[in-house]
Amino acid sequence: MTVSKTAEKSSEKAGDATKGRKDAPEGHGQGSAEALQLGELSEQLGYVLKRAQLKVFENFLRCMASLQLTPAQFSVLLLVEKNPGRNQTEIASTLGILRPNFVALLDNLESRDLCARIRSTNDRRSHILVLTDKGKAVLSRAKKLVATKHESRLNELLGQANREALIEMLSKIANEF
Amino acid sequence: MTVSKTAEKSSEKAGDATKGRKDAPEGHGQGSAEALQLGELSEQLGYVLKRAQLKVFENFLRCMASLQLTPAQFSVLLLVEKNPGRNQTEIASTLGILRPNFVALLDNLESRDLCARIRSTNDRRSHILVLTDKGKAVLSRAKKLVATKHESRLNELLGQANREALIEMLSKIANEF
């Protein structure tokens, strides 16, 4: 994979005073005006990953306000659409969602008539998941919103080639780290 | 509810389907009969960010097992070291940690004698944070562990140039998305 630079590399150590200021959101609680210095923190993979993820999720929620879908709910709908008839446990474990959280998430989707749990005929203890007609319609609108309002921002911010490189690197980390 | 497509296929082996699913191998759906197909999900920024972040945090916790530090605790120690004498609210808001969570986190660090809350002489309602001697020593060991066992893996996985590009892109997302 090739990655072109997206911004000038901020100088290490020497310029610590200016470094990371942008990262610090209104960090002045009780009267002190000066932003904190992030120092080494701004180079920590886990830290920047988490900050980026929070920012992306916030943007996702704003873009999806009209449909009231969280990132996790959207993932579940996408995965059920792509894999109809697979069971609850498979969907949850593929997404890495813990069982109690997943049950609450499904209760919500089912109460809004977006997906349905059906007792499996093969295994009475297991429930398979399917999208309802309303679920399919909402997912279709959600995909358009995500593409035009959310994912498109990433292209604007990084450019198409870097966007692809980023997704590739993140997938590699998710699979191999 | 309305379900137009009947779920005829329940490709379920009795019991749960937890094994080997955690990594959700993308694009390998055809090859392995049981794995779910991620489809569009594997291209969603939020999804890959979250999966990568979870994987990195898991690895961080393993690397830090001997010191029993979470990513958030490590971030707090780093930030307090870099900005001694700043108050609790500033540290929490810079890291984007909600107040109740931050109080619990500090209680833990203080009970282990890694940092201390001192009532500010300027503002009696506010507490400034400092590292204890033990906190400094633990942080120093933690930095070495992170560098040699955790961050170094990223270099192995992506190469130095791509690692830098990744951190840069993630910072850009965190600041500008």
mmCIF file of C-alpha atoms in Angstrom:
data_model
loop_
_atom_site.group_PDB
_atom_site.id
_atom_site.type_symbol
_atom_site.label_atom_id
_atom_site.label_comp_id
_atom_site.label_asym_id
_atom_site.label_seq_id
_atom_site.Cartn_x
_atom_site.Cartn_y
_atom_site.Cartn_z
ATOM 1 C CA MET A 1 0.000 0.000 0.000
ATOM 2 C CA THR A 2 1.181 3.507 -0.730
ATOM 3 C CA VAL A 3 0.338 6.418 1.418
ATOM 4 C CA SER A 4 0.911 10.002 0.530
ATOM 5 C CA LYS A 5 1.402 12.515 3.258
ATOM 6 C CA THR A 6 -1.734 14.255 4.380
ATOM 7 C CA ALA A 7 -0.110 16.992 6.331
ATOM 8 C CA GLU A 8 3.297 18.208 7.245
ATOM 9 C CA LYS A 9 4.768 16.033 9.887
ATOM 10 C CA SER A 10 4.767 17.903 13.141
ATOM 11 C CA SER A 11 8.238 18.169 14.516
ATOM 12 C CA GLU A 12 9.040 15.896 17.380
ATOM 13 C CA LYS A 13 10.114 16.930 20.867
ATOM 14 C CA ALA A 14 11.604 20.299 19.955
ATOM 15 C CA GLY A 15 8.238 21.804 19.141
ATOM 16 C CA ASP A 16 6.422 20.234 22.031
ATOM 17 C CA ALA A 17 4.941 23.509 23.163
ATOM 18 C CA THR A 18 2.812 23.805 20.082
ATOM 19 C CA LYS A 19 2.257 20.144 19.598
ATOM 20 C CA GLY A 20 -1.099 18.607 20.187
ATOM 21 C CA ARG A 21 -2.828 21.851 21.018
ATOM 22 C CA LYS A 22 -5.481 21.177 18.467
ATOM 23 C CA ASP A 23 -6.212 17.923 20.206
ATOM 24 C CA ALA A 24 -7.055 19.579 23.458
ATOM 25 C CA PRO A 25 -10.675 20.668 23.430
ATOM 26 C CA GLU A 26 -11.325 23.575 25.798
ATOM 27 C CA GLY A 27 -9.173 21.928 28.400
ATOM 28 C CA HIS A 28 -9.401 24.824 30.776
ATOM 29 C CA GLY A 29 -11.936 24.130 33.455
ATOM 30 C CA GLN A 30 -11.261 26.503 36.273
ATOM 31 C CA GLY A 31 -9.879 29.684 34.944
ATOM 32 C CA SER A 32 -6.586 28.681 33.370
ATOM 33 C CA ALA A 33 -6.474 29.545 29.712
ATOM 34 C CA GLU A 34 -3.558 27.503 28.476
ATOM 35 C CA ALA A 35 -4.243 24.252 26.657
ATOM 36 C CA LEU A 36 -2.531 21.149 27.963
ATOM 37 C CA GLN A 37 0.384 19.617 26.124
ATOM 38 C CA LEU A 38 -0.283 16.121 24.869
ATOM 39 C CA GLY A 39 3.393 15.261 24.477
ATOM 40 C CA GLU A 40 3.994 11.567 23.786
ATOM 41 C CA LEU A 41 0.282 10.855 24.009
ATOM 42 C CA SER A 42 -0.292 12.277 20.537
ATOM 43 C CA GLU A 43 1.914 9.516 19.116
ATOM 44 C CA GLN A 44 0.239 6.646 20.980
ATOM 45 C CA LEU A 45 -1.657 4.448 18.572
ATOM 46 C CA GLY A 46 -4.372 3.514 21.073
ATOM 47 C CA TYR A 47 -4.990 7.132 21.996
ATOM 48 C CA VAL A 48 -5.313 8.461 18.459
ATOM 49 C CA LEU A 49 -7.414 5.476 17.429
ATOM 50 C CA LYS A 50 -9.838 6.069 20.283
ATOM 51 C CA ARG A 51 -10.077 9.821 19.629
ATOM 52 C CA ALA A 52 -10.653 9.256 15.919
ATOM 53 C CA GLN A 53 -13.248 6.572 16.627
ATOM 54 C CA LEU A 54 -15.167 8.813 19.040
ATOM 55 C CA LYS A 55 -15.159 11.648 16.513
ATOM 56 C CA VAL A 56 -16.357 9.408 13.714
ATOM 57 C CA PHE A 57 -19.127 7.930 15.878
ATOM 58 C CA GLU A 58 -20.274 11.437 16.888
ATOM 59 C CA ASN A 59 -20.461 12.430 13.242
ATOM 60 C CA PHE A 60 -22.276 9.214 12.389
ATOM 61 C CA LEU A 61 -24.926 9.881 15.044
ATOM 62 C CA ARG A 62 -25.453 13.430 13.752
ATOM 63 C CA CYS A 63 -25.794 12.195 10.173
ATOM 64 C CA MET A 64 -28.253 9.529 11.291
ATOM 65 C CA ALA A 65 -30.325 11.737 13.560
ATOM 66 C CA SER A 66 -33.375 11.490 11.296
ATOM 67 C CA LEU A 67 -33.243 7.681 11.346
ATOM 68 C CA GLN A 68 -32.099 7.308 14.952
ATOM 69 C CA LEU A 69 -29.551 4.611 14.215
ATOM 70 C CA THR A 70 -26.358 4.077 16.184
ATOM 71 C CA PRO A 71 -23.214 2.709 14.519
ATOM 72 C CA ALA A 72 -23.792 -0.668 16.187
ATOM 73 C CA GLN A 73 -27.429 -0.825 15.066
ATOM 74 C CA PHE A 74 -26.426 0.076 11.520
ATOM 75 C CA SER A 75 -23.777 -2.675 11.549
ATOM 76 C CA VAL A 76 -26.319 -5.231 12.718
ATOM 77 C CA LEU A 77 -28.806 -4.273 10.001
ATOM 78 C CA LEU A 78 -26.081 -4.417 7.320
ATOM 79 C CA LEU A 79 -24.853 -7.786 8.508
ATOM 80 C CA VAL A 80 -28.338 -9.302 8.762
ATOM 81 C CA GLU A 81 -29.152 -8.028 5.274
ATOM 82 C CA LYS A 82 -25.974 -9.597 3.903
ATOM 83 C CA ASN A 83 -26.460 -12.844 5.837
ATOM 84 C CA PRO A 84 -30.184 -13.494 6.151
ATOM 85 C CA GLY A 85 -31.185 -16.434 8.283
ATOM 86 C CA ARG A 86 -28.030 -16.589 10.378
ATOM 87 C CA ASN A 87 -28.555 -16.741 14.071
ATOM 88 C CA GLN A 88 -28.294 -14.173 16.796
ATOM 89 C CA THR A 89 -25.110 -15.629 18.268
ATOM 90 C CA GLU A 90 -23.327 -15.547 14.929
ATOM 91 C CA ILE A 91 -24.221 -11.945 14.252
ATOM 92 C CA ALA A 92 -23.215 -10.852 17.764
ATOM 93 C CA SER A 93 -19.913 -12.671 17.727
ATOM 94 C CA THR A 94 -18.996 -11.483 14.232
ATOM 95 C CA LEU A 95 -19.492 -7.920 15.432
ATOM 96 C CA GLY A 96 -17.786 -8.573 18.759
ATOM 97 C CA ILE A 97 -20.832 -7.385 20.719
ATOM 98 C CA LEU A 98 -21.332 -8.953 24.136
ATOM 99 C CA ARG A 99 -24.530 -10.922 24.610
ATOM 100 C CA PRO A 100 -26.345 -8.644 27.107
ATOM 101 C CA ASN A 101 -25.617 -5.587 24.961
ATOM 102 C CA PHE A 102 -26.682 -7.418 21.840
ATOM 103 C CA VAL A 103 -29.976 -8.533 23.368
ATOM 104 C CA ALA A 104 -30.763 -4.924 24.342
ATOM 105 C CA LEU A 105 -29.817 -3.744 20.867
ATOM 106 C CA LEU A 106 -32.104 -6.319 19.230
ATOM 107 C CA ASP A 107 -34.961 -5.501 21.606
ATOM 108 C CA ASN A 108 -34.694 -1.926 20.400
ATOM 109 C CA LEU A 109 -34.576 -2.822 16.695
ATOM 110 C CA GLU A 110 -37.455 -5.259 17.091
ATOM 111 C CA SER A 111 -39.600 -2.761 19.007
ATOM 112 C CA ARG A 112 -39.146 -0.376 16.078
ATOM 113 C CA ASP A 113 -40.119 -3.145 13.655
ATOM 114 C CA LEU A 114 -36.742 -3.048 11.874
ATOM 115 C CA CYS A 115 -35.748 -6.658 12.410
ATOM 116 C CA ALA A 116 -37.296 -9.829 13.743
ATOM 117 C CA ARG A 117 -36.074 -12.811 15.718
ATOM 118 C CA ILE A 118 -37.490 -16.113 14.522
ATOM 119 C CA ARG A 119 -37.056 -19.370 16.388
ATOM 120 C CA SER A 120 -34.894 -21.662 14.301
ATOM 121 C CA THR A 121 -36.576 -24.803 13.037
ATOM 122 C CA ASN A 122 -33.254 -26.655 13.188
ATOM 123 C CA ASP A 123 -32.393 -25.670 16.705
ATOM 124 C CA ARG A 124 -35.228 -24.582 18.959
ATOM 125 C CA ARG A 125 -32.829 -22.849 21.341
ATOM 126 C CA SER A 126 -31.532 -20.521 18.677
ATOM 127 C CA HIS A 127 -33.055 -17.473 16.979
ATOM 128 C CA ILE A 128 -32.374 -16.451 13.429
ATOM 129 C CA LEU A 129 -32.495 -12.809 12.439
ATOM 130 C CA VAL A 130 -34.203 -11.244 9.447
ATOM 131 C CA LEU A 131 -34.924 -7.696 8.365
ATOM 132 C CA THR A 132 -38.545 -6.623 8.157
ATOM 133 C CA ASP A 133 -39.755 -4.679 5.112
ATOM 134 C CA LYS A 134 -39.505 -1.522 7.184
ATOM 135 C CA GLY A 135 -36.004 -2.546 8.256
ATOM 136 C CA LYS A 136 -34.971 -2.944 4.615
ATOM 137 C CA ALA A 137 -36.379 0.460 3.724
ATOM 138 C CA VAL A 138 -34.711 2.182 6.679
ATOM 139 C CA LEU A 139 -31.404 0.469 5.942
ATOM 140 C CA SER A 140 -31.579 1.604 2.331
ATOM 141 C CA ARG A 141 -32.065 5.214 3.426
ATOM 142 C CA ALA A 142 -29.367 4.825 6.061
ATOM 143 C CA LYS A 143 -26.851 3.618 3.470
ATOM 144 C CA LYS A 144 -27.502 6.678 1.345
ATOM 145 C CA LEU A 145 -27.095 9.007 4.312
ATOM 146 C CA VAL A 146 -23.886 7.309 5.381
ATOM 147 C CA ALA A 147 -22.451 7.466 1.873
ATOM 148 C CA THR A 148 -23.371 11.065 1.138
ATOM 149 C CA LYS A 149 -22.980 12.705 4.530
ATOM 150 C CA HIS A 150 -20.574 10.563 6.503
ATOM 151 C CA GLU A 151 -18.159 8.483 4.428
ATOM 152 C CA SER A 152 -17.899 11.248 1.851
ATOM 153 C CA ARG A 153 -16.396 13.511 4.516
ATOM 154 C CA LEU A 154 -13.518 11.100 4.858
ATOM 155 C CA ASN A 155 -12.805 11.390 1.157
ATOM 156 C CA GLU A 156 -12.832 15.158 1.414
ATOM 157 C CA LEU A 157 -10.557 15.075 4.417
ATOM 158 C CA LEU A 158 -8.002 12.540 3.227
ATOM 159 C CA GLY A 159 -8.551 12.028 -0.472
ATOM 160 C CA GLN A 160 -9.704 8.781 -2.049
ATOM 161 C CA ALA A 161 -6.300 7.054 -2.172
ATOM 162 C CA ASN A 162 -5.488 7.795 1.449
ATOM 163 C CA ARG A 163 -8.969 6.775 2.512
ATOM 164 C CA GLU A 164 -8.405 3.355 0.953
ATOM 165 C CA ALA A 165 -4.980 3.053 2.525
ATOM 166 C CA LEU A 166 -6.424 3.961 5.913
ATOM 167 C CA ILE A 167 -9.202 1.361 5.731
ATOM 168 C CA GLU A 168 -6.632 -1.201 4.622
ATOM 169 C CA MET A 169 -4.278 -0.444 7.498
ATOM 170 C CA LEU A 170 -7.097 -0.483 10.055
ATOM 171 C CA SER A 171 -8.350 -3.826 8.720
ATOM 172 C CA LYS A 172 -4.855 -5.210 8.932
ATOM 173 C CA ILE A 173 -4.613 -4.087 12.551
ATOM 174 C CA ALA A 174 -8.063 -5.513 13.353
ATOM 175 C CA ASN A 175 -7.104 -8.873 11.847
ATOM 176 C CA GLU A 176 -3.440 -9.227 12.704
ATOM 177 C CA PHE A 177 -2.398 -7.037 15.607
ATOM 178 C CA MET B 1 -44.072 -7.292 11.917
ATOM 179 C CA THR B 2 -43.599 -7.769 8.193
ATOM 180 C CA VAL B 3 -41.018 -10.107 6.837
ATOM 181 C CA SER B 4 -41.178 -10.645 3.122
ATOM 182 C CA LYS B 5 -38.350 -13.068 2.800
ATOM 183 C CA THR B 6 -38.728 -16.313 4.656
ATOM 184 C CA ALA B 7 -35.593 -17.454 6.279
ATOM 185 C CA GLU B 8 -35.231 -20.870 4.772
ATOM 186 C CA LYS B 9 -31.587 -21.224 5.573
ATOM 187 C CA SER B 10 -30.515 -21.723 9.094
ATOM 188 C CA SER B 11 -26.988 -22.892 8.534
ATOM 189 C CA GLU B 12 -26.574 -23.513 12.173
ATOM 190 C CA LYS B 13 -24.754 -26.233 13.899
ATOM 191 C CA ALA B 14 -26.320 -27.015 17.228
ATOM 192 C CA GLY B 15 -24.889 -24.894 19.959
ATOM 193 C CA ASP B 16 -23.244 -21.579 19.689
ATOM 194 C CA ALA B 17 -20.970 -20.258 17.027
ATOM 195 C CA THR B 18 -18.355 -18.490 19.005
ATOM 196 C CA LYS B 19 -15.283 -20.265 17.782
ATOM 197 C CA GLY B 20 -13.020 -18.491 15.390
ATOM 198 C CA ARG B 21 -15.520 -15.786 14.675
ATOM 199 C CA LYS B 22 -13.930 -13.053 16.665
ATOM 200 C CA ASP B 23 -11.719 -11.780 13.895
ATOM 201 C CA ALA B 24 -14.474 -11.702 11.336
ATOM 202 C CA PRO B 25 -12.266 -12.385 8.343
ATOM 203 C CA GLU B 26 -13.435 -10.110 5.624
ATOM 204 C CA GLY B 27 -13.891 -11.262 2.081
ATOM 205 C CA HIS B 28 -13.318 -14.874 3.021
ATOM 206 C CA GLY B 29 -16.998 -15.619 3.115
ATOM 207 C CA GLN B 30 -16.894 -17.832 0.069
ATOM 208 C CA GLY B 31 -14.022 -19.955 1.310
ATOM 209 C CA SER B 32 -15.294 -20.841 4.735
ATOM 210 C CA ALA B 33 -18.839 -22.049 4.757
ATOM 211 C CA GLU B 34 -19.661 -20.894 8.248
ATOM 212 C CA ALA B 35 -18.136 -17.425 8.418
ATOM 213 C CA LEU B 36 -20.453 -14.539 7.795
ATOM 214 C CA GLN B 37 -19.848 -12.169 4.928
ATOM 215 C CA LEU B 38 -19.121 -8.641 6.054
ATOM 216 C CA GLY B 39 -19.994 -7.106 2.702
ATOM 217 C CA GLU B 40 -20.162 -3.310 2.830
ATOM 218 C CA LEU B 41 -19.410 -3.342 6.525
ATOM 219 C CA SER B 42 -15.734 -3.986 5.867
ATOM 220 C CA GLU B 43 -15.527 -0.615 4.098
ATOM 221 C CA GLN B 44 -17.280 1.392 6.811
ATOM 222 C CA LEU B 45 -14.830 3.697 8.509
ATOM 223 C CA GLY B 46 -16.555 3.554 11.893
ATOM 224 C CA TYR B 47 -16.631 -0.234 11.869
ATOM 225 C CA VAL B 48 -12.975 -0.755 10.984
ATOM 226 C CA LEU B 49 -11.906 1.979 13.403
ATOM 227 C CA LYS B 50 -13.776 0.337 16.249
ATOM 228 C CA ARG B 51 -12.456 -3.142 15.440
ATOM 229 C CA ALA B 52 -8.892 -1.856 15.214
ATOM 230 C CA GLN B 53 -9.274 0.099 18.441
ATOM 231 C CA LEU B 54 -10.606 -2.931 20.332
ATOM 232 C CA LYS B 55 -7.726 -5.069 19.053
ATOM 233 C CA VAL B 56 -5.132 -2.479 20.000
ATOM 234 C CA PHE B 57 -6.618 -2.036 23.486
ATOM 235 C CA GLU B 58 -6.640 -5.823 24.009
ATOM 236 C CA ASN B 59 -2.991 -5.978 23.052
ATOM 237 C CA PHE B 60 -2.201 -3.003 25.283
ATOM 238 C CA LEU B 61 -3.813 -4.719 28.280
ATOM 239 C CA ARG B 62 -1.844 -7.899 27.635
ATOM 240 C CA CYS B 63 1.433 -5.973 27.355
ATOM 241 C CA MET B 64 0.630 -4.103 30.562
ATOM 242 C CA ALA B 65 -0.531 -7.097 32.569
ATOM 243 C CA SER B 66 2.445 -6.858 34.926
ATOM 244 C CA LEU B 67 1.704 -3.200 35.703
ATOM 245 C CA GLN B 68 -2.094 -3.476 35.607
ATOM 246 C CA LEU B 69 -2.595 -0.268 33.645
ATOM 247 C CA THR B 70 -5.463 0.337 31.230
ATOM 248 C CA PRO B 71 -5.045 2.575 28.174
ATOM 249 C CA ALA B 72 -7.042 5.337 29.920
ATOM 250 C CA GLN B 73 -4.963 5.105 33.110
ATOM 251 C CA PHE B 74 -1.759 5.238 31.067
ATOM 252 C CA SER B 75 -3.037 8.321 29.220
ATOM 253 C CA VAL B 76 -3.834 10.065 32.493
ATOM 254 C CA LEU B 77 -0.391 9.334 33.934
ATOM 255 C CA LEU B 78 1.308 10.559 30.743
ATOM 256 C CA LEU B 79 -0.740 13.735 30.670
ATOM 257 C CA VAL B 80 -0.224 14.509 34.373
ATOM 258 C CA GLU B 81 3.515 13.956 33.976
ATOM 259 C CA LYS B 82 3.608 16.333 31.024
ATOM 260 C CA ASN B 83 1.370 18.916 32.711
ATOM 261 C CA PRO B 84 2.040 18.799 36.441
ATOM 262 C CA GLY B 85 -0.164 20.963 38.606
ATOM 263 C CA ARG B 86 -3.088 21.189 36.190
ATOM 264 C CA ASN B 87 -6.454 20.410 37.621
ATOM 265 C CA GLN B 88 -8.648 17.361 37.452
ATOM 266 C CA THR B 89 -11.231 18.981 35.152
ATOM 267 C CA GLU B 90 -8.569 19.991 32.630
ATOM 268 C CA ILE B 91 -7.061 16.520 32.476
ATOM 269 C CA ALA B 92 -10.477 14.844 32.140
ATOM 270 C CA SER B 93 -11.718 17.179 29.444
ATOM 271 C CA THR B 94 -8.487 17.005 27.435
ATOM 272 C CA LEU B 95 -8.844 13.226 27.390
ATOM 273 C CA GLY B 96 -12.572 13.376 26.745
ATOM 274 C CA ILE B 97 -13.326 11.258 29.829
ATOM 275 C CA LEU B 98 -16.673 11.868 31.513
ATOM 276 C CA ARG B 99 -16.542 13.096 35.091
ATOM 277 C CA PRO B 100 -17.954 10.020 36.892
ATOM 278 C CA ASN B 101 -15.629 7.723 34.955
ATOM 279 C CA PHE B 102 -12.697 10.007 35.612
ATOM 280 C CA VAL B 103 -13.372 10.135 39.348
ATOM 281 C CA ALA B 104 -13.449 6.321 39.483
ATOM 282 C CA LEU B 105 -10.240 6.166 37.457
ATOM 283 C CA LEU B 106 -8.480 8.604 39.807
ATOM 284 C CA ASP B 107 -9.746 6.769 42.887
ATOM 285 C CA ASN B 108 -8.077 3.672 41.507
ATOM 286 C CA LEU B 109 -4.773 5.407 40.687
ATOM 287 C CA GLU B 110 -4.720 7.139 44.070
ATOM 288 C CA SER B 111 -5.489 3.928 45.975
ATOM 289 C CA ARG B 112 -2.452 2.407 44.283
ATOM 290 C CA ASP B 113 -0.360 5.432 45.234
ATOM 291 C CA LEU B 114 0.361 6.336 41.592
ATOM 292 C CA CYS B 115 -1.039 9.840 41.648
ATOM 293 C CA ALA B 116 -2.404 12.307 44.169
ATOM 294 C CA ARG B 117 -5.137 14.928 44.207
ATOM 295 C CA ILE B 118 -4.115 18.116 45.986
ATOM 296 C CA ARG B 119 -6.565 20.888 46.784
ATOM 297 C CA SER B 120 -5.659 23.950 44.735
ATOM 298 C CA THR B 121 -4.515 26.973 46.703
ATOM 299 C CA ASN B 122 -5.966 29.269 44.003
ATOM 300 C CA ASP B 123 -9.365 27.659 43.887
ATOM 301 C CA ARG B 124 -10.432 25.628 46.890
ATOM 302 C CA ARG B 125 -13.082 23.814 44.875
ATOM 303 C CA SER B 126 -10.550 22.433 42.452
ATOM 304 C CA HIS B 127 -7.981 19.639 42.737
ATOM 305 C CA ILE B 128 -4.663 19.594 40.962
ATOM 306 C CA LEU B 129 -3.078 16.297 40.002
ATOM 307 C CA VAL B 130 0.502 15.178 40.512
ATOM 308 C CA LEU B 131 2.330 11.905 40.117
ATOM 309 C CA THR B 132 3.744 10.284 43.211
ATOM 310 C CA ASP B 133 7.299 8.915 43.161
ATOM 311 C CA LYS B 134 5.820 5.465 42.704
ATOM 312 C CA GLY B 135 3.637 6.819 39.894
ATOM 313 C CA LYS B 136 6.696 8.220 38.124
ATOM 314 C CA ALA B 137 8.537 4.924 38.433
ATOM 315 C CA VAL B 138 5.570 2.886 37.196
ATOM 316 C CA LEU B 139 5.010 5.262 34.298
ATOM 317 C CA SER B 140 8.647 4.984 33.294
ATOM 318 C CA ARG B 141 8.364 1.177 33.200
ATOM 319 C CA ALA B 142 5.054 1.424 31.399
ATOM 320 C CA LYS B 143 6.551 3.601 28.656
ATOM 321 C CA LYS B 144 9.275 1.045 28.037
ATOM 322 C CA LEU B 145 6.759 -1.795 27.859
ATOM 323 C CA VAL B 146 4.527 0.150 25.493
ATOM 324 C CA ALA B 147 7.433 1.033 23.227
ATOM 325 C CA THR B 148 9.013 -2.400 23.093
ATOM 326 C CA LYS B 149 5.997 -4.689 23.193
ATOM 327 C CA HIS B 150 3.054 -2.658 21.912
ATOM 328 C CA GLU B 151 3.943 0.219 19.589
ATOM 329 C CA SER B 152 6.768 -1.808 18.075
ATOM 330 C CA ARG B 153 4.213 -4.331 16.819
ATOM 331 C CA LEU B 154 2.653 -1.621 14.725
ATOM 332 C CA ASN B 155 5.980 -0.941 13.077
ATOM 333 C CA GLU B 156 6.385 -4.624 12.319
ATOM 334 C CA LEU B 157 2.891 -4.828 10.925
ATOM 335 C CA LEU B 158 2.830 -1.687 8.797
ATOM 336 C CA GLY B 159 6.391 -0.457 8.509
ATOM 337 C CA GLN B 160 7.656 2.818 9.941
ATOM 338 C CA ALA B 161 6.486 5.091 7.107
ATOM 339 C CA ASN B 162 2.959 3.710 7.065
ATOM 340 C CA ARG B 163 2.806 3.834 10.845
ATOM 341 C CA GLU B 164 3.533 7.556 10.731
ATOM 342 C CA ALA B 165 1.007 8.093 7.962
ATOM 343 C CA LEU B 166 -1.613 6.190 9.962
ATOM 344 C CA ILE B 167 -1.087 8.237 13.129
ATOM 345 C CA GLU B 168 -1.218 11.399 11.050
ATOM 346 C CA MET B 169 -4.474 10.450 9.335
ATOM 347 C CA LEU B 170 -6.072 9.412 12.617
ATOM 348 C CA SER B 171 -5.030 12.700 14.238
ATOM 349 C CA LYS B 172 -6.477 14.581 11.312
ATOM 350 C CA ILE B 173 -9.761 12.716 11.715
ATOM 351 C CA ALA B 174 -9.774 13.329 15.482
ATOM 352 C CA ASN B 175 -9.205 17.053 14.923
ATOM 353 C CA GLU B 176 -11.154 17.816 11.796
ATOM 354 C CA PHE B 177 -13.796 15.215 11.052
#
